[in-house]
PDB file of C-alpha atoms in Angstrom:
ATOM      1  CA  MET A   1     122.832  45.891  51.859  1.00  0.00           C
ATOM      2  CA  ARG A   2     121.991  44.950  48.305  1.00  0.00           C
ATOM      3  CA  ARG A   3     125.618  44.197  47.637  1.00  0.00           C
ATOM      4  CA  THR A   4     126.352  42.624  51.144  1.00  0.00           C
ATOM      5  CA  SER A   5     124.552  39.288  50.331  1.00  0.00           C
ATOM      6  CA  TYR A   6     126.446  39.115  47.253  1.00  0.00           C
ATOM      7  CA  ALA A   7     129.576  39.455  48.925  1.00  0.00           C
ATOM      8  CA  ILE A   8     128.890  37.154  51.643  1.00  0.00           C
ATOM      9  CA  ALA A   9     127.767  34.349  48.935  1.00  0.00           C
ATOM     10  CA  ILE A  10     131.250  34.919  46.908  1.00  0.00           C
ATOM     11  CA  MET A  11     133.103  34.628  50.090  1.00  0.00           C
ATOM     12  CA  ALA A  12     131.138  31.485  50.990  1.00  0.00           C
ATOM     13  CA  ILE A  13     131.627  29.809  47.311  1.00  0.00           C
ATOM     14  CA  GLY A  14     135.246  30.769  47.701  1.00  0.00           C
ATOM     15  CA  LEU A  15     135.543  28.901  51.124  1.00  0.00           C
ATOM     16  CA  LEU A  16     133.808  25.727  49.638  1.00  0.00           C
ATOM     17  CA  LEU A  17     135.717  25.749  46.553  1.00  0.00           C
ATOM     18  CA  SER A  18     139.104  25.707  48.706  1.00  0.00           C
ATOM     19  CA  ILE A  19     137.853  22.796  50.501  1.00  0.00           C
ATOM     20  CA  VAL A  20     137.650  20.609  47.469  1.00  0.00           C
ATOM     21  CA  LEU A  21     140.411  18.402  47.083  1.00  0.00           C
ATOM     22  CA  ASP A  22     143.440  19.773  44.697  1.00  0.00           C
ATOM     23  CA  SER A  23     142.789  16.885  42.438  1.00  0.00           C
ATOM     24  CA  LEU A  24     139.390  18.260  41.488  1.00  0.00           C
ATOM     25  CA  THR A  25     140.846  21.688  40.760  1.00  0.00           C
ATOM     26  CA  GLY A  26     143.645  20.882  38.534  1.00  0.00           C
ATOM     27  CA  GLY A  27     145.994  22.620  40.603  1.00  0.00           C
ATOM     28  CA  PRO A  28     146.120  24.332  44.068  1.00  0.00           C
ATOM     29  CA  ASN A  29     142.635  24.436  45.385  1.00  0.00           C
ATOM     30  CA  TRP A  30     143.066  28.299  46.746  1.00  0.00           C
ATOM     31  CA  ILE A  31     143.842  29.944  43.380  1.00  0.00           C
ATOM     32  CA  LEU A  32     140.345  30.519  42.157  1.00  0.00           C
ATOM     33  CA  PRO A  33     138.992  31.175  45.594  1.00  0.00           C
ATOM     34  CA  LEU A  34     141.771  33.606  46.385  1.00  0.00           C
ATOM     35  CA  LEU A  35     141.214  35.382  42.996  1.00  0.00           C
ATOM     36  CA  ALA A  36     137.321  35.718  43.537  1.00  0.00           C
ATOM     37  CA  VAL A  37     137.836  37.078  47.093  1.00  0.00           C
ATOM     38  CA  ALA A  38     140.270  39.243  45.813  1.00  0.00           C
ATOM     39  CA  LEU A  39     138.017  40.868  43.204  1.00  0.00           C
ATOM     40  CA  LEU A  40     135.668  41.860  46.242  1.00  0.00           C
ATOM     41  CA  ILE A  41     138.369  44.666  46.883  1.00  0.00           C
ATOM     42  CA  PRO A  42     137.714  46.654  43.824  1.00  0.00           C
ATOM     43  CA  PHE A  43     134.199  45.600  43.786  1.00  0.00           C
ATOM     44  CA  SER A  44     133.854  46.987  47.340  1.00  0.00           C
ATOM     45  CA  ILE A  45     135.408  50.264  46.109  1.00  0.00           C
ATOM     46  CA  ALA A  46     133.349  50.790  43.323  1.00  0.00           C
ATOM     47  CA  VAL A  47     130.414  49.999  45.592  1.00  0.00           C
ATOM     48  CA  LEU A  48     131.436  52.632  47.916  1.00  0.00           C
ATOM     49  CA  ARG A  49     132.007  55.241  45.180  1.00  0.00           C
ATOM     50  CA  GLU A  50     128.644  54.395  43.718  1.00  0.00           C
ATOM     51  CA  HIS A  51     130.220  53.559  40.302  1.00  0.00           C
ATOM     52  CA  HIS A  52     127.198  51.169  39.257  1.00  0.00           C
ATOM     53  CA  GLU A  53     128.597  50.320  35.919  1.00  0.00           C
ATOM     54  CA  TRP A  54     131.994  49.072  37.457  1.00  0.00           C
ATOM     55  CA  THR A  55     130.276  47.381  40.206  1.00  0.00           C
ATOM     56  CA  ARG A  56     128.142  45.316  37.913  1.00  0.00           C
ATOM     57  CA  LEU A  57     131.034  44.646  35.666  1.00  0.00           C
ATOM     58  CA  ILE A  58     133.184  43.371  38.251  1.00  0.00           C
ATOM     59  CA  ALA A  59     130.548  41.306  39.766  1.00  0.00           C
ATOM     60  CA  ILE A  60     129.978  39.585  36.412  1.00  0.00           C
ATOM     61  CA  VAL A  61     133.572  39.039  36.078  1.00  0.00           C
ATOM     62  CA  ILE A  62     133.787  37.249  39.712  1.00  0.00           C
ATOM     63  CA  ALA A  63     130.528  35.153  38.780  1.00  0.00           C
ATOM     64  CA  VAL A  64     132.428  34.237  35.721  1.00  0.00           C
ATOM     65  CA  VAL A  65     135.528  33.040  37.733  1.00  0.00           C
ATOM     66  CA  VAL A  66     133.529  31.005  40.200  1.00  0.00           C
ATOM     67  CA  THR A  67     131.696  29.340  37.561  1.00  0.00           C
ATOM     68  CA  VAL A  68     134.631  28.234  35.837  1.00  0.00           C
ATOM     69  CA  GLY A  69     136.004  26.723  38.940  1.00  0.00           C
ATOM     70  CA  LEU A  70     132.875  25.057  39.395  1.00  0.00           C
ATOM     71  CA  ILE A  71     132.603  23.495  35.884  1.00  0.00           C
ATOM     72  CA  ALA A  72     136.151  22.585  35.914  1.00  0.00           C
ATOM     73  CA  SER A  73     135.934  20.894  39.391  1.00  0.00           C
ATOM     74  CA  VAL A  74     132.730  18.858  38.123  1.00  0.00           C
ATOM     75  CA  ILE A  75     134.938  17.735  34.998  1.00  0.00           C
ATOM     76  CA  PHE A  76     137.724  16.605  37.150  1.00  0.00           C
ATOM     77  CA  LEU A  77     135.023  14.868  39.305  1.00  0.00           C
ATOM     78  CA  ILE A  78     133.723  12.762  36.617  1.00  0.00           C
ATOM     79  CA  ASN A  79     137.354  11.724  35.733  1.00  0.00           C
ATOM     80  CA  ALA A  80     137.987  10.965  39.335  1.00  0.00           C
ATOM     81  CA  LEU A  81     135.160   8.687  39.265  1.00  0.00           C
ATOM     82  CA  PHE A  82     136.293   6.809  36.285  1.00  0.00           C
ATOM     83  CA  THR A  83     139.889   6.687  37.217  1.00  0.00           C
ATOM     84  CA  HIS A  84     139.351   5.893  41.044  1.00  0.00           C
ATOM     85  CA  ALA A  85     141.570   8.740  41.495  1.00  0.00           C
ATOM     86  CA  ALA A  86     139.901   9.754  44.878  1.00  0.00           C
ATOM     87  CA  GLU A  87     138.445   7.585  47.760  1.00  0.00           C
ATOM     88  CA  GLY A  88     135.121   6.914  47.908  1.00  0.00           C
ATOM     89  CA  GLN A  89     134.518   9.256  51.099  1.00  0.00           C
ATOM     90  CA  GLU A  90     136.328  11.855  49.660  1.00  0.00           C
ATOM     91  CA  LEU A  91     134.329  11.626  46.467  1.00  0.00           C
ATOM     92  CA  PHE A  92     131.132  11.826  48.058  1.00  0.00           C
ATOM     93  CA  ARG A  93     132.196  14.856  50.143  1.00  0.00           C
ATOM     94  CA  ASP A  94     133.367  16.812  47.140  1.00  0.00           C
ATOM     95  CA  ALA A  95     130.425  15.922  45.066  1.00  0.00           C
ATOM     96  CA  ALA A  96     128.189  17.122  47.920  1.00  0.00           C
ATOM     97  CA  LEU A  97     130.299  20.373  48.303  1.00  0.00           C
ATOM     98  CA  LEU A  98     129.940  21.019  44.463  1.00  0.00           C
ATOM     99  CA  TRP A  99     126.193  20.547  44.460  1.00  0.00           C
ATOM    100  CA  VAL A 100     126.243  23.048  47.162  1.00  0.00           C
ATOM    101  CA  ILE A 101     128.595  25.505  45.124  1.00  0.00           C
ATOM    102  CA  ASN A 102     126.269  24.806  42.374  1.00  0.00           C
ATOM    103  CA  VAL A 103     123.412  26.474  44.077  1.00  0.00           C
ATOM    104  CA  ALA A 104     125.362  29.378  45.432  1.00  0.00           C
ATOM    105  CA  VAL A 105     126.947  30.138  42.179  1.00  0.00           C
ATOM    106  CA  PHE A 106     123.679  30.244  40.025  1.00  0.00           C
ATOM    107  CA  ALA A 107     121.968  32.207  42.918  1.00  0.00           C
ATOM    108  CA  VAL A 108     124.663  34.880  42.305  1.00  0.00           C
ATOM    109  CA  TRP A 109     124.064  34.735  38.524  1.00  0.00           C
ATOM    110  CA  TYR A 110     120.028  35.104  38.930  1.00  0.00           C
ATOM    111  CA  TRP A 111     120.690  38.028  41.528  1.00  0.00           C
ATOM    112  CA  GLU A 112     122.982  39.893  39.102  1.00  0.00           C
ATOM    113  CA  ILE A 113     121.106  39.457  35.747  1.00  0.00           C
ATOM    114  CA  ASP A 114     117.425  39.757  36.587  1.00  0.00           C
ATOM    115  CA  GLN A 115     115.794  42.966  35.503  1.00  0.00           C
ATOM    116  CA  GLY A 116     119.158  44.421  34.809  1.00  0.00           C
ATOM    117  CA  GLY A 117     120.665  43.856  38.188  1.00  0.00           C
ATOM    118  CA  PRO A 118     120.127  44.802  42.044  1.00  0.00           C
ATOM    119  CA  GLN A 119     120.807  48.584  41.315  1.00  0.00           C
ATOM    120  CA  LEU A 120     118.195  48.785  38.685  1.00  0.00           C
ATOM    121  CA  ARG A 121     115.697  46.758  40.729  1.00  0.00           C
ATOM    122  CA  SER A 122     115.962  48.902  43.743  1.00  0.00           C
ATOM    123  CA  HIS A 123     115.480  51.959  41.970  1.00  0.00           C
ATOM    124  CA  ARG A 124     112.416  50.849  40.144  1.00  0.00           C
ATOM    125  CA  GLU A 125     114.354  51.314  36.855  1.00  0.00           C
ATOM    126  CA  SER A 126     114.035  47.705  35.937  1.00  0.00           C
ATOM    127  CA  ARG A 127     114.525  46.239  32.375  1.00  0.00           C
ATOM    128  CA  SER A 128     112.614  43.305  30.937  1.00  0.00           C
ATOM    129  CA  THR A 129     111.974  40.771  33.480  1.00  0.00           C
ATOM    130  CA  ASP A 130     114.073  37.491  33.242  1.00  0.00           C
ATOM    131  CA  PHE A 131     112.161  35.765  36.094  1.00  0.00           C
ATOM    132  CA  LEU A 132     108.542  36.301  37.062  1.00  0.00           C
ATOM    133  CA  PHE A 133     107.941  35.586  40.681  1.00  0.00           C
ATOM    134  CA  PRO A 134     104.575  34.752  42.022  1.00  0.00           C
ATOM    135  CA  GLN A 135     104.348  37.983  44.260  1.00  0.00           C
ATOM    136  CA  MET A 136     104.685  40.092  41.291  1.00  0.00           C
ATOM    137  CA  THR A 137     101.341  38.686  39.748  1.00  0.00           C
ATOM    138  CA  SER A 138      99.476  38.861  42.977  1.00  0.00           C
ATOM    139  CA  ASP A 139      96.697  41.520  43.360  1.00  0.00           C
ATOM    140  CA  ALA A 140      97.080  41.391  47.180  1.00  0.00           C
ATOM    141  CA  GLU A 141      98.013  44.628  48.705  1.00  0.00           C
ATOM    142  CA  GLN A 142     100.809  43.342  51.021  1.00  0.00           C
ATOM    143  CA  TRP A 143     102.724  42.354  47.486  1.00  0.00           C
ATOM    144  CA  ARG A 144     102.263  45.668  46.022  1.00  0.00           C
ATOM    145  CA  GLY A 145     105.781  46.988  44.757  1.00  0.00           C
ATOM    146  CA  TRP A 146     107.432  43.766  46.015  1.00  0.00           C
ATOM    147  CA  LYS A 147     111.070  43.426  44.846  1.00  0.00           C
ATOM    148  CA  PRO A 148     112.994  40.041  45.005  1.00  0.00           C
ATOM    149  CA  GLU A 149     115.977  39.987  47.445  1.00  0.00           C
ATOM    150  CA  PHE A 150     119.027  37.448  47.384  1.00  0.00           C
ATOM    151  CA  LEU A 151     117.175  34.910  49.286  1.00  0.00           C
ATOM    152  CA  ASP A 152     114.500  34.684  46.545  1.00  0.00           C
ATOM    153  CA  TYR A 153     117.286  33.868  44.085  1.00  0.00           C
ATOM    154  CA  LEU A 154     118.906  31.281  46.535  1.00  0.00           C
ATOM    155  CA  PHE A 155     115.606  29.645  46.830  1.00  0.00           C
ATOM    156  CA  LEU A 156     114.968  29.627  43.050  1.00  0.00           C
ATOM    157  CA  ALA A 157     118.656  28.266  42.466  1.00  0.00           C
ATOM    158  CA  PHE A 158     117.981  25.385  45.108  1.00  0.00           C
ATOM    159  CA  ASN A 159     114.729  24.590  43.643  1.00  0.00           C
ATOM    160  CA  THR A 160     116.381  24.169  40.042  1.00  0.00           C
ATOM    161  CA  SER A 161     119.279  21.786  41.616  1.00  0.00           C
ATOM    162  CA  THR A 162     116.742  19.631  43.490  1.00  0.00           C
ATOM    163  CA  ALA A 163     113.681  19.689  41.081  1.00  0.00           C
ATOM    164  CA  PHE A 164     115.645  20.468  37.759  1.00  0.00           C
ATOM    165  CA  SER A 165     112.961  23.199  37.428  1.00  0.00           C
ATOM    166  CA  PRO A 166     112.040  26.676  38.918  1.00  0.00           C
ATOM    167  CA  THR A 167     108.945  25.421  40.568  1.00  0.00           C
ATOM    168  CA  ASP A 168     106.818  28.355  41.205  1.00  0.00           C
ATOM    169  CA  THR A 169     108.788  31.011  39.116  1.00  0.00           C
ATOM    170  CA  LEU A 170     108.504  31.400  35.539  1.00  0.00           C
ATOM    171  CA  VAL A 171     111.630  31.880  33.386  1.00  0.00           C
ATOM    172  CA  MET A 172     111.042  34.772  30.835  1.00  0.00           C
ATOM    173  CA  SER A 173     114.300  35.590  29.336  1.00  0.00           C
ATOM    174  CA  ARG A 174     116.592  33.429  27.157  1.00  0.00           C
ATOM    175  CA  ARG A 175     119.616  34.075  28.941  1.00  0.00           C
ATOM    176  CA  ALA A 176     117.797  32.956  32.306  1.00  0.00           C
ATOM    177  CA  LYS A 177     116.549  29.765  30.466  1.00  0.00           C
ATOM    178  CA  LEU A 178     120.191  29.134  29.259  1.00  0.00           C
ATOM    179  CA  LEU A 179     121.800  29.664  32.969  1.00  0.00           C
ATOM    180  CA  MET A 180     118.892  27.315  34.424  1.00  0.00           C
ATOM    181  CA  MET A 181     119.602  24.595  31.773  1.00  0.00           C
ATOM    182  CA  THR A 182     123.381  25.019  32.682  1.00  0.00           C
ATOM    183  CA  GLN A 183     122.793  24.755  36.662  1.00  0.00           C
ATOM    184  CA  ALA A 184     120.352  21.646  36.341  1.00  0.00           C
ATOM    185  CA  SER A 185     122.788  19.817  34.084  1.00  0.00           C
ATOM    186  CA  ILE A 186     125.620  20.340  36.635  1.00  0.00           C
ATOM    187  CA  SER A 187     123.368  19.209  39.149  1.00  0.00           C
ATOM    188  CA  LEU A 188     122.383  16.130  37.286  1.00  0.00           C
ATOM    189  CA  VAL A 189     125.896  15.259  36.593  1.00  0.00           C
ATOM    190  CA  VAL A 190     126.803  15.656  40.229  1.00  0.00           C
ATOM    191  CA  ILE A 191     123.969  13.471  41.517  1.00  0.00           C
ATOM    192  CA  ALA A 192     124.645  10.880  38.827  1.00  0.00           C
ATOM    193  CA  VAL A 193     128.509  10.635  40.195  1.00  0.00           C
ATOM    194  CA  ILE A 194     127.158  10.319  43.637  1.00  0.00           C
ATOM    195  CA  ALA A 195     124.586   7.613  42.585  1.00  0.00           C
ATOM    196  CA  ALA A 196     127.484   5.991  40.429  1.00  0.00           C
ATOM    197  CA  ARG A 197     129.825   5.696  43.259  1.00  0.00           C
ATOM    198  CA  ALA A 198     127.114   4.533  45.883  1.00  0.00           C
ATOM    199  CA  VAL A 199     126.293   1.455  43.240  1.00  0.00           C
ATOM    200  CA  ASN A 200     130.043   0.874  43.235  1.00  0.00           C
ATOM    201  CA  ILE A 201     130.578   0.690  46.760  1.00  0.00           C
ATOM    202  CA  ALA A 202     127.374  -1.369  47.236  1.00  0.00           C
TER     203      ALA A 202
END
């Protein structure tokens, strides 16, 4: 179940990337999504055979692939804005898609890096904490032994893209801070493109 959420998120990201215009992917829009989804095959095999190191390695490779696809599409989005390479409606749609993809991609990253990954978290063998959720600091009995699930990281990623901050969660590690700065920057650029296009249309 721990890895099912990850696989579903990757398939959703792949689907969304495949909808983005070819002009925003630098080539056929199905190449990177197909690569990411194809990597889920060895990922699933590693999960079934309980090869945890390989599972984590492949998961990070997949995250890198979709992140590269996201960043490349954002760069092409900026270019499309200034060169008018796409129609206004298409630009709005793809900018909105990239915003959603940004949330999903970084939810995957946060899920994978925090405390050494889901495998260590589930066995209480966690390394240093990357994110300190409010439940972790509560003395209430109901939160004793609480561990974050994928939805918690998705909520964290959503907040970062909307408020440009983690809101209720403390960011502890430098790598987490770097990831959050990257996510917030991408979100800011995408929103700026939407706003700029709206001004041009008005």
